């Protein structure tokens, strides 16, 4: 299996509760390495562009409001099969369905305020990394 990269966001519900370190530790304990990391306040335009795939979904507006409601930490994670490994440690979108020991089971407040984002494919990981992270921020 190859070493690959994925894109992660620690969402506003988590930064508000001072969980940046706790969540990063869970990612690191799962074998992922943080090779880029930046704390930002997402603009509405950035949120709408990032979640454009969900534009027609009923939760789109609320989701963009939530993602701009506080700081987030955008990260690039590297490891063996990083996209899949990150999705495993994140857990299901709805924390009620998430497995024990996952980030969302441990920390998510709701299906919307679910503490973390993770890319769902290698192709989308590349697009999402390029959307938020400049090449010289990927310092390894
Ligand atoms: P994931 O983040 O697990 O890849 P999706 O890509 O389907 O999930 O959805 C993107 C984000 O939109 C979710 O992480 C969550 O914050 C929000 N979301 C998804 N489904 C709902 C829903 N039914 N109601 C409210 N918010 C939702
Ligand atoms: Mg998704």
Short mmCIF file of N, CA, C and O and ligand atoms in Angstrom, two decimals:
data_model
loop_
_atom_site.label_atom_id
_atom_site.label_comp_id
_atom_site.label_asym_id
_atom_site.label_seq_id
_atom_site.Cartn_x
_atom_site.Cartn_y
_atom_site.Cartn_z
N UNK A 1 0.84 -1.21 0.00
CA UNK A 1 0.00 0.00 0.00
C UNK A 1 0.88 1.26 0.00
O UNK A 1 1.90 1.30 0.65
N UNK A 2 0.43 2.27 -0.71
CA UNK A 2 1.27 3.45 -0.90
C UNK A 2 1.02 4.49 0.20
O UNK A 2 -0.06 4.57 0.77
N UNK A 3 2.06 5.27 0.45
CA UNK A 3 1.91 6.45 1.29
C UNK A 3 1.25 7.55 0.46
O UNK A 3 1.74 7.90 -0.61
N UNK A 4 0.11 8.06 0.94
CA UNK A 4 -0.64 9.09 0.20
C UNK A 4 -1.00 10.22 1.16
O UNK A 4 -0.71 10.16 2.35
N UNK A 5 -1.68 11.21 0.60
CA UNK A 5 -2.08 12.37 1.41
C UNK A 5 -3.58 12.58 1.35
O UNK A 5 -4.23 12.24 0.36
N UNK A 6 -4.12 13.16 2.41
CA UNK A 6 -5.53 13.53 2.44
C UNK A 6 -5.67 14.90 3.08
O UNK A 6 -4.74 15.41 3.69
N UNK A 7 -6.85 15.48 2.91
CA UNK A 7 -7.11 16.81 3.46
C UNK A 7 -8.07 16.67 4.63
O UNK A 7 -9.07 15.94 4.56
N UNK A 8 -7.77 17.40 5.70
CA UNK A 8 -8.56 17.34 6.93
C UNK A 8 -8.92 18.75 7.38
O UNK A 8 -8.14 19.69 7.19
N UNK A 9 -10.09 18.90 7.97
CA UNK A 9 -10.44 20.15 8.65
C UNK A 9 -10.92 19.80 10.06
O UNK A 9 -11.78 18.93 10.23
N UNK A 10 -10.36 20.50 11.04
CA UNK A 10 -10.92 20.47 12.39
C UNK A 10 -11.94 21.61 12.42
O UNK A 10 -11.61 22.77 12.23
N UNK A 11 -13.22 21.24 12.60
CA UNK A 11 -14.33 22.16 12.36
C UNK A 11 -14.57 23.10 13.56
O UNK A 11 -14.08 22.86 14.66
N UNK A 12 -15.41 24.15 13.36
CA UNK A 12 -15.59 25.16 14.42
C UNK A 12 -16.13 24.61 15.75
O UNK A 12 -15.79 25.15 16.81
N UNK A 13 -16.95 23.57 15.72
CA UNK A 13 -17.46 23.04 17.00
C UNK A 13 -16.31 22.50 17.84
O UNK A 13 -16.36 22.54 19.08
N UNK A 14 -15.27 22.00 17.16
CA UNK A 14 -14.12 21.41 17.87
C UNK A 14 -13.14 22.49 18.32
O UNK A 14 -12.64 22.44 19.45
N UNK A 15 -12.86 23.48 17.47
CA UNK A 15 -11.92 24.53 17.91
C UNK A 15 -12.53 25.31 19.07
O UNK A 15 -11.82 25.70 20.00
N UNK A 16 -13.87 25.51 19.03
CA UNK A 16 -14.56 26.23 20.11
C UNK A 16 -14.38 25.53 21.45
O UNK A 16 -14.23 26.17 22.49
N UNK A 17 -14.34 24.18 21.41
CA UNK A 17 -14.20 23.41 22.66
C UNK A 17 -12.74 23.07 22.96
O UNK A 17 -12.45 22.24 23.82
N UNK A 18 -11.81 23.74 22.24
CA UNK A 18 -10.37 23.59 22.50
C UNK A 18 -9.89 22.15 22.27
O UNK A 18 -9.08 21.62 23.04
N UNK A 19 -10.39 21.53 21.18
CA UNK A 19 -10.09 20.13 20.90
C UNK A 19 -9.06 19.94 19.79
O UNK A 19 -8.87 18.82 19.30
N UNK A 20 -8.40 21.03 19.35
CA UNK A 20 -7.44 20.91 18.25
C UNK A 20 -6.37 19.86 18.57
O UNK A 20 -6.07 18.99 17.75
N UNK A 21 -5.81 19.96 19.77
CA UNK A 21 -4.75 19.02 20.15
C UNK A 21 -5.26 17.61 20.32
O UNK A 21 -4.64 16.65 19.86
N UNK A 22 -6.41 17.47 20.96
CA UNK A 22 -6.96 16.13 21.22
C UNK A 22 -7.27 15.41 19.91
O UNK A 22 -7.01 14.21 19.76
N UNK A 23 -7.82 16.14 18.95
CA UNK A 23 -8.17 15.52 17.66
C UNK A 23 -6.90 15.22 16.86
O UNK A 23 -6.77 14.13 16.27
N UNK A 24 -5.96 16.14 16.88
CA UNK A 24 -4.69 15.89 16.17
C UNK A 24 -4.00 14.66 16.75
O UNK A 24 -3.44 13.84 16.02
N UNK A 25 -4.07 14.49 18.06
CA UNK A 25 -3.45 13.30 18.68
C UNK A 25 -4.13 12.02 18.18
O UNK A 25 -3.46 11.02 17.91
N UNK A 26 -5.46 12.04 18.05
CA UNK A 26 -6.15 10.85 17.54
C UNK A 26 -5.71 10.54 16.11
O UNK A 26 -5.54 9.38 15.74
N UNK A 27 -5.52 11.59 15.30
CA UNK A 27 -5.04 11.39 13.92
C UNK A 27 -3.64 10.79 13.93
O UNK A 27 -3.34 9.83 13.20
N UNK A 28 -2.78 11.36 14.77
CA UNK A 28 -1.39 10.87 14.84
C UNK A 28 -1.35 9.44 15.39
O UNK A 28 -0.59 8.61 14.88
N UNK A 29 -2.15 9.16 16.40
CA UNK A 29 -2.18 7.81 16.96
C UNK A 29 -2.68 6.78 15.94
O UNK A 29 -2.38 5.59 16.06
N UNK A 30 -3.46 7.26 14.96
CA UNK A 30 -3.96 6.38 13.91
C UNK A 30 -2.93 6.18 12.80
O UNK A 30 -3.20 5.52 11.79
N UNK A 31 -1.74 6.76 12.97
CA UNK A 31 -0.66 6.54 12.00
C UNK A 31 -0.54 7.61 10.94
O UNK A 31 0.23 7.46 9.98
N UNK A 32 -1.29 8.69 11.10
CA UNK A 32 -1.22 9.78 10.12
C UNK A 32 -0.26 10.86 10.63
O UNK A 32 -0.17 11.10 11.84
N UNK A 33 0.40 11.51 9.68
CA UNK A 33 1.37 12.57 10.02
C UNK A 33 0.85 13.89 9.48
O UNK A 33 0.43 13.97 8.32
N UNK A 34 0.85 14.92 10.31
CA UNK A 34 0.41 16.26 9.88
C UNK A 34 1.57 16.91 9.13
O UNK A 34 2.57 17.28 9.73
N UNK A 35 1.44 17.04 7.80
CA UNK A 35 2.54 17.61 7.01
C UNK A 35 2.28 19.06 6.61
O UNK A 35 3.16 19.72 6.08
N UNK A 36 1.08 19.56 6.90
CA UNK A 36 0.77 20.98 6.75
C UNK A 36 -0.38 21.28 7.70
O UNK A 36 -1.26 20.43 7.90
N UNK A 37 -0.39 22.48 8.27
CA UNK A 37 -1.45 22.83 9.22
C UNK A 37 -1.54 24.34 9.34
O UNK A 37 -0.53 25.02 9.49
N UNK A 38 -2.77 24.84 9.29
CA UNK A 38 -2.97 26.29 9.39
C UNK A 38 -4.35 26.55 9.98
O UNK A 38 -5.33 25.93 9.61
N UNK A 39 -4.40 27.48 10.94
CA UNK A 39 -5.69 27.85 11.56
C UNK A 39 -6.21 29.07 10.81
O UNK A 39 -5.50 30.08 10.69
N UNK A 40 -7.43 28.98 10.30
CA UNK A 40 -7.99 30.06 9.49
C UNK A 40 -9.44 30.32 9.91
O UNK A 40 -10.09 29.47 10.54
N UNK A 41 -9.94 31.48 9.53
CA UNK A 41 -11.37 31.73 9.61
C UNK A 41 -11.87 31.69 8.17
O UNK A 41 -11.55 32.56 7.35
N UNK A 42 -12.64 30.67 7.83
CA UNK A 42 -13.09 30.47 6.44
C UNK A 42 -14.07 31.57 6.05
O UNK A 42 -14.93 31.94 6.84
N UNK A 43 -13.93 32.10 4.84
CA UNK A 43 -14.92 33.06 4.34
C UNK A 43 -16.13 32.29 3.80
O UNK A 43 -16.06 31.10 3.51
N UNK A 44 -17.23 33.01 3.67
CA UNK A 44 -18.43 32.40 3.08
C UNK A 44 -18.13 31.86 1.67
O UNK A 44 -18.55 30.75 1.32
N UNK A 45 -17.41 32.64 0.88
CA UNK A 45 -17.05 32.21 -0.48
C UNK A 45 -16.23 30.92 -0.46
O UNK A 45 -16.47 30.01 -1.26
N UNK A 46 -15.27 30.86 0.45
CA UNK A 46 -14.45 29.65 0.56
C UNK A 46 -15.31 28.45 0.94
O UNK A 46 -15.15 27.36 0.38
N UNK A 47 -16.21 28.64 1.91
CA UNK A 47 -17.06 27.53 2.36
C UNK A 47 -17.98 27.06 1.23
O UNK A 47 -18.13 25.86 0.99
N UNK A 48 -18.58 28.01 0.54
CA UNK A 48 -19.50 27.64 -0.56
C UNK A 48 -18.75 26.93 -1.68
O UNK A 48 -19.26 25.99 -2.28
N UNK A 49 -17.54 27.37 -1.97
CA UNK A 49 -16.74 26.72 -3.02
C UNK A 49 -16.30 25.33 -2.59
O UNK A 49 -16.38 24.37 -3.37
N UNK A 50 -15.89 25.22 -1.35
CA UNK A 50 -15.40 23.93 -0.84
C UNK A 50 -16.51 22.88 -0.86
O UNK A 50 -16.28 21.72 -1.22
N UNK A 51 -17.72 23.29 -0.49
CA UNK A 51 -18.85 22.35 -0.40
C UNK A 51 -19.77 22.43 -1.62
O UNK A 51 -20.93 22.01 -1.54
N UNK A 52 -19.26 22.93 -2.75
CA UNK A 52 -20.08 23.13 -3.95
C UNK A 52 -20.81 21.85 -4.37
O UNK A 52 -21.94 21.90 -4.87
N UNK A 53 -20.18 20.70 -4.11
CA UNK A 53 -20.79 19.41 -4.47
C UNK A 53 -22.12 19.20 -3.74
O UNK A 53 -22.99 18.45 -4.19
N UNK A 54 -22.29 19.88 -2.59
CA UNK A 54 -23.52 19.74 -1.79
C UNK A 54 -24.50 20.89 -2.00
O UNK A 54 -25.47 21.02 -1.22
N UNK A 55 -24.28 21.70 -3.04
CA UNK A 55 -25.05 22.93 -3.26
C UNK A 55 -26.57 22.73 -3.25
O UNK A 55 -27.32 23.57 -2.76
N UNK A 56 -27.01 21.61 -3.80
CA UNK A 56 -28.46 21.35 -3.92
C UNK A 56 -29.04 20.68 -2.68
O UNK A 56 -30.25 20.44 -2.62
N UNK A 57 -28.19 20.34 -1.72
CA UNK A 57 -28.69 19.63 -0.53
C UNK A 57 -29.37 20.61 0.42
O UNK A 57 -28.97 21.77 0.51
N UNK A 58 -30.39 20.16 1.14
CA UNK A 58 -31.13 21.07 2.04
C UNK A 58 -30.27 21.66 3.15
O UNK A 58 -30.58 22.73 3.67
N UNK A 59 -29.16 20.98 3.49
CA UNK A 59 -28.34 21.45 4.61
C UNK A 59 -27.22 22.40 4.17
O UNK A 59 -26.43 22.85 5.00
N UNK A 60 -27.14 22.70 2.86
CA UNK A 60 -25.99 23.45 2.33
C UNK A 60 -25.80 24.81 3.01
O UNK A 60 -24.70 25.17 3.44
N UNK A 61 -26.89 25.58 3.11
CA UNK A 61 -26.78 26.93 3.68
C UNK A 61 -26.32 26.90 5.13
O UNK A 61 -25.41 27.64 5.53
N UNK A 62 -26.99 26.05 5.92
CA UNK A 62 -26.63 25.91 7.33
C UNK A 62 -25.18 25.45 7.48
O UNK A 62 -24.46 25.89 8.37
N UNK A 63 -24.78 24.53 6.61
CA UNK A 63 -23.41 23.99 6.68
C UNK A 63 -22.39 25.11 6.46
O UNK A 63 -21.40 25.21 7.20
N UNK A 64 -22.65 25.97 5.46
CA UNK A 64 -21.71 27.07 5.19
C UNK A 64 -21.71 28.07 6.34
O UNK A 64 -20.66 28.62 6.70
N UNK A 65 -22.87 28.31 6.94
CA UNK A 65 -22.93 29.20 8.11
C UNK A 65 -22.13 28.61 9.26
O UNK A 65 -21.35 29.30 9.92
N UNK A 66 -22.31 27.32 9.49
CA UNK A 66 -21.57 26.64 10.55
C UNK A 66 -20.06 26.70 10.30
O UNK A 66 -19.28 27.03 11.21
N UNK A 67 -19.63 26.42 9.07
CA UNK A 67 -18.19 26.34 8.79
C UNK A 67 -17.50 27.70 8.89
O UNK A 67 -16.28 27.77 8.99
N UNK A 68 -18.29 28.78 8.84
CA UNK A 68 -17.72 30.13 8.96
C UNK A 68 -17.99 30.71 10.36
O UNK A 68 -17.71 31.88 10.59
N UNK A 69 -18.51 29.91 11.28
CA UNK A 69 -18.93 30.43 12.58
C UNK A 69 -17.79 30.55 13.58
O UNK A 69 -17.97 31.09 14.67
N UNK A 70 -16.62 30.06 13.22
CA UNK A 70 -15.47 30.12 14.11
C UNK A 70 -14.25 29.62 13.36
O UNK A 70 -14.36 29.20 12.21
N UNK A 71 -13.08 29.66 14.02
CA UNK A 71 -11.88 29.20 13.34
C UNK A 71 -11.92 27.70 13.04
O UNK A 71 -12.59 26.93 13.74
N UNK A 72 -11.20 27.32 12.00
CA UNK A 72 -11.00 25.91 11.66
C UNK A 72 -9.50 25.69 11.49
O UNK A 72 -8.75 26.64 11.29
N UNK A 73 -9.10 24.43 11.55
CA UNK A 73 -7.70 24.09 11.27
C UNK A 73 -7.68 23.22 10.03
O UNK A 73 -8.26 22.12 10.02
N UNK A 74 -7.06 23.74 8.96
CA UNK A 74 -6.95 22.98 7.72
C UNK A 74 -5.60 22.26 7.74
O UNK A 74 -4.57 22.86 8.07
N UNK A 75 -5.63 20.96 7.43
CA UNK A 75 -4.42 20.15 7.55
C UNK A 75 -4.26 19.21 6.36
O UNK A 75 -5.26 18.77 5.77
N UNK A 76 -3.03 18.91 6.04
CA UNK A 76 -2.72 17.81 5.13
C UNK A 76 -2.15 16.68 5.97
O UNK A 76 -1.23 16.89 6.77
N UNK A 77 -2.73 15.49 5.79
CA UNK A 77 -2.30 14.31 6.54
C UNK A 77 -1.66 13.32 5.58
O UNK A 77 -2.17 13.12 4.46
N UNK A 78 -0.59 12.70 6.01
CA UNK A 78 0.12 11.75 5.17
C UNK A 78 0.23 10.41 5.90
O UNK A 78 0.43 10.39 7.12
N UNK A 79 0.10 9.33 5.14
CA UNK A 79 0.27 8.00 5.73
C UNK A 79 -0.13 6.94 4.73
O UNK A 79 -0.55 7.24 3.61
N UNK A 80 -0.02 5.69 5.15
CA UNK A 80 -0.44 4.56 4.32
C UNK A 80 -1.93 4.71 4.02
O UNK A 80 -2.73 4.77 4.94
N UNK A 81 -2.27 4.80 2.74
CA UNK A 81 -3.68 4.86 2.33
C UNK A 81 -4.43 5.92 3.16
O UNK A 81 -5.46 5.63 3.79
N UNK A 82 -3.92 7.15 3.13
CA UNK A 82 -4.33 8.20 4.06
C UNK A 82 -5.82 8.52 4.00
O UNK A 82 -6.46 8.76 5.03
N UNK A 83 -6.41 8.53 2.80
CA UNK A 83 -7.83 8.88 2.68
C UNK A 83 -8.67 7.89 3.48
O UNK A 83 -9.51 8.27 4.30
N UNK A 84 -8.42 6.62 3.26
CA UNK A 84 -9.20 5.57 3.91
C UNK A 84 -8.92 5.53 5.42
O UNK A 84 -9.85 5.42 6.24
N UNK A 85 -7.66 5.64 5.77
CA UNK A 85 -7.30 5.59 7.20
C UNK A 85 -7.97 6.75 7.95
O UNK A 85 -8.50 6.57 9.06
N UNK A 86 -7.94 7.94 7.33
CA UNK A 86 -8.55 9.10 7.99
C UNK A 86 -10.05 8.91 8.13
O UNK A 86 -10.63 9.21 9.18
N UNK A 87 -10.71 8.40 7.08
CA UNK A 87 -12.17 8.18 7.16
C UNK A 87 -12.48 7.17 8.27
O UNK A 87 -13.50 7.28 8.95
N UNK A 88 -11.59 6.17 8.45
CA UNK A 88 -11.83 5.18 9.51
C UNK A 88 -11.76 5.83 10.89
O UNK A 88 -12.63 5.59 11.74
N UNK A 89 -10.75 6.65 11.11
CA UNK A 89 -10.59 7.25 12.45
C UNK A 89 -11.61 8.36 12.68
O UNK A 89 -12.01 8.62 13.82
N UNK A 90 -12.09 9.00 11.59
CA UNK A 90 -13.15 10.02 11.73
C UNK A 90 -14.46 9.40 12.20
O UNK A 90 -15.15 9.96 13.05
N UNK A 91 -14.85 8.30 11.60
CA UNK A 91 -16.15 7.69 11.86
C UNK A 91 -17.22 8.23 10.94
O UNK A 91 -17.00 9.15 10.16
N UNK A 92 -18.42 7.66 11.07
CA UNK A 92 -19.53 8.00 10.18
C UNK A 92 -19.94 9.47 10.33
O UNK A 92 -19.77 10.06 11.41
N UNK A 93 -20.52 10.02 9.27
CA UNK A 93 -20.94 11.43 9.24
C UNK A 93 -21.82 11.76 10.44
O UNK A 93 -21.64 12.80 11.09
N UNK A 94 -22.80 10.91 10.69
CA UNK A 94 -23.70 11.10 11.83
C UNK A 94 -23.09 10.42 13.06
O UNK A 94 -22.91 9.20 13.06
N UNK A 95 -22.75 11.20 14.09
CA UNK A 95 -22.09 10.58 15.25
C UNK A 95 -22.90 9.45 15.88
O UNK A 95 -22.33 8.55 16.50
N UNK A 96 -24.22 9.48 15.68
CA UNK A 96 -25.06 8.40 16.21
C UNK A 96 -24.72 7.06 15.55
O UNK A 96 -24.95 5.99 16.13
N UNK A 97 -24.17 7.13 14.32
CA UNK A 97 -23.81 5.90 13.59
C UNK A 97 -22.32 5.59 13.68
O UNK A 97 -21.87 4.58 13.12
N UNK A 98 -21.55 6.47 14.31
CA UNK A 98 -20.09 6.31 14.29
C UNK A 98 -19.64 5.24 15.28
O UNK A 98 -20.24 5.07 16.35
N UNK A 99 -18.59 4.52 14.91
CA UNK A 99 -18.08 3.44 15.75
C UNK A 99 -17.37 4.00 16.98
O UNK A 99 -16.82 5.10 16.96
N UNK A 100 -17.38 3.20 18.04
CA UNK A 100 -16.65 3.54 19.27
C UNK A 100 -15.19 3.83 18.96
O UNK A 100 -14.59 3.13 18.13
N UNK A 101 -14.64 4.85 19.59
CA UNK A 101 -13.22 5.15 19.43
C UNK A 101 -12.91 6.08 18.28
O UNK A 101 -11.77 6.53 18.14
N UNK A 102 -13.91 6.37 17.46
CA UNK A 102 -13.68 7.31 16.36
C UNK A 102 -13.80 8.75 16.86
O UNK A 102 -14.35 9.00 17.94
N UNK A 103 -13.27 9.67 16.06
CA UNK A 103 -13.29 11.09 16.46
C UNK A 103 -14.72 11.57 16.58
O UNK A 103 -15.08 12.26 17.56
N UNK A 104 -15.56 11.23 15.60
CA UNK A 104 -16.94 11.73 15.63
C UNK A 104 -17.74 11.11 16.78
O UNK A 104 -18.55 11.79 17.41
N UNK A 105 -17.53 9.83 17.05
CA UNK A 105 -18.22 9.22 18.19
C UNK A 105 -17.79 9.89 19.49
O UNK A 105 -18.61 10.14 20.39
N UNK A 106 -16.51 10.22 19.58
CA UNK A 106 -15.96 10.78 20.81
C UNK A 106 -16.37 12.24 20.99
O UNK A 106 -16.70 12.66 22.10
N UNK A 107 -16.35 13.01 19.90
CA UNK A 107 -16.44 14.47 20.05
C UNK A 107 -17.59 15.16 19.31
O UNK A 107 -17.94 16.29 19.68
N UNK A 108 -18.15 14.57 18.26
CA UNK A 108 -19.13 15.32 17.46
C UNK A 108 -20.35 15.69 18.28
O UNK A 108 -20.80 14.94 19.14
N UNK A 109 -20.90 16.88 17.97
CA UNK A 109 -22.11 17.34 18.66
C UNK A 109 -23.38 16.92 17.92
O UNK A 109 -24.44 16.78 18.52
N UNK A 110 -23.29 16.81 16.58
CA UNK A 110 -24.47 16.52 15.76
C UNK A 110 -24.00 16.09 14.37
O UNK A 110 -22.80 16.14 14.08
N UNK A 111 -24.96 15.73 13.50
CA UNK A 111 -24.59 15.34 12.13
C UNK A 111 -23.94 16.52 11.40
O UNK A 111 -23.10 16.32 10.53
N UNK A 112 -24.32 17.75 11.75
CA UNK A 112 -23.69 18.92 11.12
C UNK A 112 -22.38 19.28 11.83
O UNK A 112 -21.33 19.36 11.18
N UNK A 113 -22.46 19.49 13.13
CA UNK A 113 -21.28 19.89 13.90
C UNK A 113 -20.53 18.63 14.30
O UNK A 113 -20.52 18.22 15.47
N UNK A 114 -19.89 18.01 13.30
CA UNK A 114 -19.31 16.69 13.53
C UNK A 114 -17.78 16.72 13.57
O UNK A 114 -17.12 15.73 13.25
N UNK A 115 -17.23 17.86 13.96
CA UNK A 115 -15.85 18.01 14.44
C UNK A 115 -14.74 17.93 13.40
O UNK A 115 -13.71 18.58 13.54
N UNK A 116 -14.90 17.06 12.37
CA UNK A 116 -13.84 16.91 11.38
C UNK A 116 -14.39 16.72 9.97
O UNK A 116 -15.49 16.17 9.79
N UNK A 117 -13.59 17.18 9.01
CA UNK A 117 -13.80 16.85 7.60
C UNK A 117 -12.65 15.96 7.15
O UNK A 117 -11.52 16.12 7.61
N UNK A 118 -12.92 15.06 6.22
CA UNK A 118 -11.85 14.29 5.57
C UNK A 118 -12.22 14.00 4.13
O UNK A 118 -13.38 13.70 3.83
N UNK A 119 -11.24 14.11 3.23
CA UNK A 119 -11.49 13.82 1.81
C UNK A 119 -12.04 12.41 1.64
O UNK A 119 -11.74 11.52 2.44
N UNK A 120 -12.82 12.22 0.56
CA UNK A 120 -13.43 10.89 0.34
C UNK A 120 -12.78 10.11 -0.79
O UNK A 120 -13.20 8.99 -1.08
N UNK A 121 -11.77 10.68 -1.48
CA UNK A 121 -11.04 9.94 -2.52
C UNK A 121 -9.69 10.62 -2.73
O UNK A 121 -9.52 11.79 -2.36
N UNK A 122 -8.75 9.90 -3.34
CA UNK A 122 -7.44 10.49 -3.64
C UNK A 122 -7.60 11.70 -4.56
O UNK A 122 -6.92 12.71 -4.40
N UNK A 123 -8.52 11.57 -5.50
CA UNK A 123 -8.74 12.65 -6.46
C UNK A 123 -9.26 13.91 -5.74
O UNK A 123 -8.75 15.02 -5.96
N UNK A 124 -10.26 13.74 -4.87
CA UNK A 124 -10.78 14.89 -4.14
C UNK A 124 -9.77 15.42 -3.12
O UNK A 124 -9.74 16.62 -2.84
N UNK A 125 -8.94 14.55 -2.58
CA UNK A 125 -7.90 15.01 -1.65
C UNK A 125 -7.00 16.02 -2.34
O UNK A 125 -6.69 17.08 -1.78
N UNK A 126 -6.60 15.72 -3.55
CA UNK A 126 -5.72 16.63 -4.28
C UNK A 126 -6.42 17.98 -4.54
O UNK A 126 -5.83 19.04 -4.33
N UNK A 127 -7.67 17.91 -4.95
CA UNK A 127 -8.44 19.14 -5.22
C UNK A 127 -8.57 19.96 -3.94
O UNK A 127 -8.36 21.18 -3.93
N UNK A 128 -8.89 19.29 -2.82
CA UNK A 128 -9.12 20.00 -1.55
C UNK A 128 -7.82 20.57 -0.98
O UNK A 128 -7.81 21.68 -0.43
N UNK A 129 -6.73 19.81 -1.10
CA UNK A 129 -5.43 20.33 -0.65
C UNK A 129 -5.09 21.59 -1.44
O UNK A 129 -4.72 22.62 -0.87
N UNK A 130 -5.25 21.53 -2.75
CA UNK A 130 -4.91 22.69 -3.59
C UNK A 130 -5.82 23.88 -3.28
O UNK A 130 -5.41 25.03 -3.47
N UNK A 131 -7.04 23.62 -2.80
CA UNK A 131 -8.00 24.69 -2.51
C UNK A 131 -7.55 25.53 -1.31
O UNK A 131 -7.75 26.74 -1.29
N UNK A 132 -6.92 24.91 -0.33
CA UNK A 132 -6.61 25.62 0.92
C UNK A 132 -5.12 25.74 1.24
O UNK A 132 -4.74 26.57 2.06
N UNK A 133 -4.29 24.90 0.65
CA UNK A 133 -2.90 24.81 1.09
C UNK A 133 -1.96 25.15 -0.06
O UNK A 133 -2.02 24.50 -1.11
N UNK A 134 -1.11 26.14 0.16
CA UNK A 134 -0.11 26.49 -0.86
C UNK A 134 0.99 25.43 -0.86
O UNK A 134 1.29 24.85 0.18
N UNK A 135 1.61 25.17 -2.01
CA UNK A 135 2.64 24.13 -2.09
C UNK A 135 3.75 24.30 -1.04
O UNK A 135 4.20 23.31 -0.46
N UNK A 136 4.14 25.53 -0.75
CA UNK A 136 5.24 25.71 0.20
C UNK A 136 4.81 25.54 1.66
O UNK A 136 5.63 25.63 2.58
N UNK A 137 3.51 25.30 1.89
CA UNK A 137 3.05 24.99 3.25
C UNK A 137 3.12 23.50 3.54
O UNK A 137 2.99 23.08 4.69
N UNK A 138 3.27 22.68 2.50
CA UNK A 138 3.42 21.24 2.67
C UNK A 138 4.87 20.94 3.02
O UNK A 138 5.66 20.53 2.17
N UNK A 139 5.20 21.13 4.29
CA UNK A 139 6.62 21.07 4.66
C UNK A 139 7.06 19.69 5.14
O UNK A 139 8.24 19.48 5.41
N UNK A 140 6.13 18.77 5.27
CA UNK A 140 6.49 17.40 5.64
C UNK A 140 6.53 17.18 7.14
O UNK A 140 6.26 18.07 7.92
P1 LIG B 1 -18.64 13.59 5.32
O1 LIG B 1 -18.15 14.86 6.01
O2 LIG B 1 -18.73 12.44 6.26
O3 LIG B 1 -17.88 13.28 4.07
P2 LIG B 1 -20.80 14.58 3.60
O4 LIG B 1 -19.74 14.84 2.58
O5 LIG B 1 -21.98 13.78 3.19
O6 LIG B 1 -20.17 13.88 4.91
O7 LIG B 1 -21.36 15.95 4.16
C1 LIG B 1 -20.50 17.06 4.37
C2 LIG B 1 -20.83 17.68 5.71
O8 LIG B 1 -22.16 18.23 5.65
C3 LIG B 1 -20.90 16.72 6.90
O9 LIG B 1 -19.63 16.44 7.45
C4 LIG B 1 -21.78 17.49 7.86
O10 LIG B 1 -21.07 18.54 8.51
C5 LIG B 1 -22.81 18.11 6.91
N1 LIG B 1 -23.99 17.24 6.74
C6 LIG B 1 -24.07 16.08 6.05
N2 LIG B 1 -25.31 15.56 6.09
C7 LIG B 1 -26.04 16.43 6.83
C8 LIG B 1 -27.41 16.47 7.25
N3 LIG B 1 -28.28 15.50 6.91
N4 LIG B 1 -27.82 17.52 8.02
C9 LIG B 1 -26.96 18.51 8.37
N5 LIG B 1 -25.66 18.53 8.00
C10 LIG B 1 -25.19 17.51 7.25
MG1 LIG B 2 -17.74 14.38 2.30
#
